[in-house]
Short mmCIF file of C-alpha atoms in Angstrom, two decimals:
data_model
loop_
_atom_site.label_atom_id
_atom_site.label_comp_id
_atom_site.label_asym_id
_atom_site.label_seq_id
_atom_site.Cartn_x
_atom_site.Cartn_y
_atom_site.Cartn_z
CA MET A 1 93.03 -94.52 -62.50
CA ASN A 2 94.02 -90.83 -62.95
CA THR A 3 95.46 -89.76 -59.63
CA ASP A 4 95.84 -86.10 -60.49
CA THR A 5 92.13 -85.93 -61.49
CA LEU A 6 91.17 -87.77 -58.25
CA THR A 7 93.12 -85.28 -56.21
CA LEU A 8 91.63 -82.30 -57.94
CA ASN A 9 88.02 -83.79 -57.65
CA LYS A 10 88.56 -84.59 -53.93
CA THR A 11 89.62 -81.00 -53.19
CA SER A 12 86.66 -79.72 -55.21
CA TRP A 13 84.09 -81.86 -53.33
CA ASP A 14 85.57 -81.05 -49.99
CA ALA A 15 84.97 -77.32 -50.82
CA ALA A 16 81.47 -77.97 -52.28
CA ALA A 17 80.18 -80.44 -49.64
CA GLU A 18 78.10 -78.03 -47.67
CA ARG A 19 76.43 -76.67 -50.80
CA PHE A 20 75.43 -80.20 -51.86
CA PHE A 21 74.23 -81.39 -48.41
CA GLY A 22 71.05 -83.57 -49.08
CA ARG A 23 71.02 -82.87 -52.80
CA THR A 24 69.95 -85.43 -55.40
CA SER A 25 69.31 -88.20 -53.02
CA LEU A 26 66.86 -91.09 -52.92
CA PRO A 27 63.95 -91.29 -53.54
CA GLU A 28 65.10 -88.85 -56.30
CA PHE A 29 67.42 -90.16 -59.06
CA GLY A 30 68.16 -86.89 -60.70
CA PRO A 31 66.75 -83.56 -61.80
CA HIS A 32 63.39 -83.75 -63.68
CA ALA A 33 63.58 -87.62 -63.43
CA PRO A 34 60.95 -90.02 -62.11
CA ARG A 35 61.43 -90.95 -58.41
CA GLU A 36 61.81 -94.37 -56.81
CA ASP A 37 58.41 -94.11 -55.21
CA GLU A 38 57.18 -94.17 -58.80
CA LEU A 39 59.66 -96.61 -60.47
CA HIS A 40 60.12 -99.14 -57.58
CA LEU A 41 63.50 -100.24 -59.07
CA PHE A 42 64.86 -101.31 -55.73
CA GLY A 43 61.97 -103.45 -54.68
CA ASP A 44 61.75 -104.69 -50.98
CA VAL A 45 65.19 -103.90 -49.37
CA THR A 46 64.26 -105.38 -46.03
CA SER A 47 67.50 -106.72 -44.37
CA CYS A 48 69.42 -106.16 -47.53
CA LYS A 49 73.15 -105.39 -47.49
CA VAL A 50 73.39 -102.16 -49.64
CA LEU A 51 76.50 -100.25 -50.86
CA GLU A 52 76.40 -96.78 -52.31
CA LEU A 53 79.25 -95.56 -54.53
CA GLY A 54 79.57 -91.82 -54.08
CA CYS A 55 77.30 -91.61 -51.03
CA GLY A 56 77.84 -87.77 -50.43
CA SER A 57 76.08 -86.51 -47.39
CA GLY A 58 74.42 -89.96 -46.69
CA HIS A 59 70.84 -89.03 -47.44
CA SER A 60 70.34 -91.93 -49.83
CA LEU A 61 71.73 -94.35 -47.34
CA LEU A 62 69.30 -92.83 -44.70
CA TYR A 63 66.41 -93.47 -47.21
CA MET A 64 67.61 -97.14 -47.30
CA ASP A 65 67.64 -97.25 -43.59
CA GLN A 66 64.04 -95.97 -43.52
CA GLN A 67 63.02 -98.79 -45.97
CA GLY A 68 64.48 -101.41 -43.70
CA ALA A 69 67.97 -102.19 -45.12
CA GLY A 70 70.05 -104.42 -42.93
CA GLU A 71 73.62 -102.96 -43.56
CA LEU A 72 74.51 -99.61 -44.94
CA TRP A 73 77.85 -99.25 -46.67
CA GLY A 74 79.00 -96.02 -48.32
CA VAL A 75 82.10 -95.07 -50.37
CA ASP A 76 83.06 -91.48 -51.17
CA LEU A 77 86.13 -89.53 -52.36
CA SER A 78 85.53 -86.68 -50.09
CA PRO A 79 86.27 -86.83 -46.32
CA LYS A 80 84.03 -83.67 -45.84
CA GLN A 81 81.16 -85.56 -47.41
CA LEU A 82 81.83 -88.62 -45.16
CA GLU A 83 81.82 -86.37 -42.02
CA ALA A 84 78.39 -85.07 -43.03
CA ALA A 85 77.15 -88.68 -43.81
CA ALA A 86 78.33 -89.91 -40.38
CA LYS A 87 76.14 -87.17 -38.70
CA VAL A 88 73.12 -87.86 -40.88
CA LEU A 89 73.37 -91.73 -40.22
CA ALA A 90 74.22 -91.37 -36.45
CA SER A 91 70.81 -92.49 -35.37
CA SER A 92 70.39 -95.18 -38.12
CA SER A 93 68.88 -98.49 -36.94
CA SER A 94 71.16 -100.33 -39.47
CA SER A 95 74.82 -101.15 -39.36
CA VAL A 96 76.73 -98.21 -40.98
CA THR A 97 80.19 -98.51 -42.67
CA LEU A 98 81.65 -95.44 -44.44
CA ILE A 99 84.90 -95.58 -46.36
CA GLU A 100 86.93 -92.82 -48.08
CA SER A 101 87.94 -94.09 -51.42
CA PRO A 102 87.45 -93.33 -55.15
CA MET A 103 84.84 -95.76 -56.59
CA GLU A 104 87.31 -97.02 -59.29
CA GLN A 105 89.51 -98.45 -56.43
CA ASP A 106 88.55 -101.41 -54.37
CA PRO A 107 89.33 -100.33 -50.76
CA GLY A 108 88.99 -103.84 -49.42
CA LEU A 109 85.25 -104.22 -49.54
CA PRO A 110 83.92 -107.72 -49.17
CA HIS A 111 83.32 -109.65 -52.40
CA ASN A 112 80.15 -111.50 -53.45
CA TYR A 113 78.59 -109.91 -50.38
CA TYR A 114 76.04 -107.21 -51.30
CA ASP A 115 72.50 -107.54 -52.33
CA ILE A 116 72.44 -104.08 -53.96
CA VAL A 117 75.14 -101.61 -55.20
CA TYR A 118 73.79 -98.32 -56.28
CA SER A 119 74.99 -94.89 -57.27
CA ILE A 120 72.77 -91.69 -57.42
CA PHE A 121 74.03 -89.00 -59.80
CA ALA A 122 77.65 -89.78 -58.97
CA LEU A 123 78.97 -92.28 -61.58
CA GLY A 124 80.17 -89.58 -63.98
CA TRP A 125 83.00 -88.75 -61.54
CA THR A 126 84.72 -92.06 -62.07
CA THR A 127 88.06 -91.92 -63.97
CA ASN A 128 87.74 -95.44 -65.08
CA LEU A 129 84.23 -96.70 -66.02
CA GLN A 130 85.14 -100.22 -66.78
CA GLN A 131 87.24 -100.66 -63.57
CA THR A 132 84.24 -99.36 -61.53
CA PHE A 133 81.85 -101.78 -63.10
CA THR A 134 84.44 -104.68 -62.53
CA ASN A 135 84.47 -103.62 -58.86
CA VAL A 136 80.62 -103.59 -58.58
CA HIS A 137 80.39 -107.03 -60.13
CA THR A 138 82.88 -108.36 -57.62
CA TYR A 139 81.04 -106.84 -54.75
CA LEU A 140 77.68 -108.22 -55.59
CA LYS A 141 76.09 -111.49 -54.78
CA GLN A 142 74.87 -113.52 -57.79
CA GLY A 143 71.70 -112.04 -58.82
CA GLY A 144 72.43 -108.80 -56.97
CA LEU A 145 71.19 -105.47 -58.26
CA PHE A 146 73.24 -102.63 -59.64
CA ILE A 147 71.26 -99.42 -60.03
CA PHE A 148 72.77 -96.07 -60.98
CA SER A 149 71.82 -92.67 -62.33
CA TRP A 150 73.83 -89.82 -63.90
CA GLU A 151 73.26 -86.77 -66.10
CA HIS A 152 72.07 -88.01 -69.62
CA PRO A 153 75.05 -88.08 -71.97
CA LEU A 154 73.07 -85.92 -74.52
CA TYR A 155 72.25 -83.22 -72.15
CA ASN A 156 75.50 -81.29 -72.05
CA ARG A 157 75.94 -81.69 -75.89
CA ALA A 158 73.25 -79.19 -76.62
CA ARG A 159 72.21 -75.74 -75.69
CA LEU A 160 68.79 -74.06 -75.62
CA SER A 161 68.60 -71.09 -78.06
CA ASP A 162 65.24 -69.35 -78.90
CA ASP A 163 63.35 -72.57 -77.82
CA GLN A 164 65.44 -74.69 -79.97
CA LEU A 165 68.24 -77.12 -79.13
CA VAL A 166 71.63 -76.42 -80.77
CA ILE A 167 74.25 -79.10 -80.72
CA HIS A 168 77.53 -77.51 -79.71
CA LYS A 169 79.64 -80.60 -78.89
CA SER A 170 79.91 -83.88 -80.63
CA TYR A 171 77.97 -86.73 -79.03
CA HIS A 172 80.72 -89.10 -80.29
CA GLU A 173 83.41 -87.19 -78.23
CA GLU A 174 84.07 -89.17 -74.98
CA GLY A 175 86.50 -88.63 -72.09
CA PRO A 176 87.36 -86.22 -69.36
CA TYR A 177 85.88 -82.61 -69.36
CA ASP A 178 85.50 -79.53 -67.10
CA HIS A 179 81.81 -79.29 -66.57
CA GLU A 180 80.60 -75.78 -67.29
CA ALA A 181 77.97 -75.78 -64.58
CA TRP A 182 80.42 -76.92 -61.73
CA GLN A 183 81.81 -73.82 -60.04
CA LEU A 184 85.14 -75.20 -59.00
CA PRO A 185 87.91 -76.93 -60.86
CA ALA A 186 86.82 -80.46 -61.44
CA ILE A 187 86.81 -83.27 -64.07
CA MET A 188 83.86 -85.42 -64.98
CA GLN A 189 83.56 -88.08 -67.68
CA GLN A 190 81.60 -87.99 -70.88
CA VAL A 191 80.32 -91.35 -71.83
CA LYS A 192 77.85 -92.35 -74.67
CA LEU A 193 74.75 -94.49 -73.75
CA SER A 194 75.99 -97.25 -75.82
CA THR A 195 79.31 -97.26 -73.87
CA TYR A 196 77.50 -97.62 -70.62
CA LEU A 197 75.32 -100.48 -71.97
CA ASN A 198 78.23 -102.39 -73.61
CA ALA A 199 80.47 -102.03 -70.65
CA LEU A 200 77.82 -103.53 -68.37
CA ILE A 201 77.06 -106.40 -70.77
CA HIS A 202 80.94 -106.99 -71.23
CA GLN A 203 81.25 -107.18 -67.49
CA GLY A 204 78.53 -109.81 -67.09
CA PHE A 205 75.41 -107.73 -66.19
CA LYS A 206 71.92 -108.29 -67.49
CA ILE A 207 70.26 -105.04 -68.21
CA ASP A 208 66.65 -104.87 -66.82
CA TYR A 209 65.79 -101.19 -67.38
CA VAL A 210 67.05 -98.05 -69.07
CA ILE A 211 65.04 -95.08 -68.25
CA GLU A 212 65.23 -91.57 -69.76
CA ASP A 213 61.90 -90.29 -68.94
CA VAL A 214 61.39 -86.69 -67.76
CA ARG A 215 59.00 -85.61 -65.05
CA LEU A 216 58.36 -81.87 -65.13
CA PRO A 217 56.83 -79.98 -62.33
CA GLU A 218 53.28 -78.48 -62.87
CA ASP A 219 54.78 -75.02 -61.90
CA PRO A 220 57.78 -74.13 -64.02
CA LEU A 221 58.66 -71.51 -61.45
CA GLU A 222 59.77 -74.41 -59.05
CA TRP A 223 62.79 -74.79 -61.42
CA GLN A 224 63.26 -71.32 -62.65
CA ALA A 225 66.40 -70.86 -60.35
CA ASN A 226 68.04 -73.89 -61.75
CA ARG A 227 69.89 -72.50 -64.79
CA TRP A 228 71.60 -75.71 -65.86
CA TYR A 229 68.73 -78.14 -65.61
CA SER A 230 66.14 -75.71 -66.89
CA TYR A 231 62.48 -76.40 -67.23
CA ASP A 232 62.44 -75.32 -71.00
CA LYS A 233 65.42 -77.37 -71.91
CA ALA A 234 64.09 -80.49 -70.12
CA LYS A 235 60.92 -80.30 -72.10
CA LEU A 236 63.09 -81.11 -75.21
CA LEU A 237 65.80 -83.44 -73.71
CA PRO A 238 66.18 -85.90 -70.95
CA THR A 239 68.28 -84.69 -68.05
CA THR A 240 68.93 -88.02 -66.23
CA LEU A 241 69.84 -91.51 -67.28
CA ILE A 242 68.85 -94.38 -64.89
CA ILE A 243 69.99 -97.92 -65.56
CA LYS A 244 69.03 -101.16 -63.55
CA CYS A 245 70.89 -104.31 -64.13
CA GLN A 246 71.75 -107.49 -62.21
CA LYS A 247 74.86 -109.77 -61.76
CA ILE A 248 74.22 -113.05 -63.66
#
């Protein structure tokens, strides 16, 4: 666990929390990606104990509450995000527990306890992917689900030039990087698709679905303002990776 990176990212997220309030949350998995009301990856969550890694402003947990989940647990690196989440979830009908912690560190969460652990467009912030997967496996009950989404690992390797994709970084190069679309100093992690899959298999998960589909709006003007996840680039390359697996 890289404490310098975590400190930098915590500071960055505290500063950016207001800008990302309610952004990229269930039923959305990511930009230009199919939604949960289309995919039905979670199934019936009635009375389920759910844990979100990188819970942000709490809107995905609010969605789980609206679907009838029994217990809502959220972990996030940023205290500013957790303050926002506490307000968003203040009137929740479910039990709510919010914990400040990086996802690669077990802050004392119960083991073999959760029906579902999930992360919506946050997993790329971990400084230790294998340790994060180890934690998730420990938290879940036998047969419990782990569902996560993140920017597709091919997406930032290419740029759009004259309606053609130009590879400007090696796909084989993994590790920490300063994302050019992030406005503040922060470090994310580049991980190949095969690395995600092999790490999950090694940890003892059974992979149910890998989703790379793109869902484009009928009106491209809806996404004209998003310079990073542009409509034209998304026509050629998936923006979002979604994986569903279960503890066996």
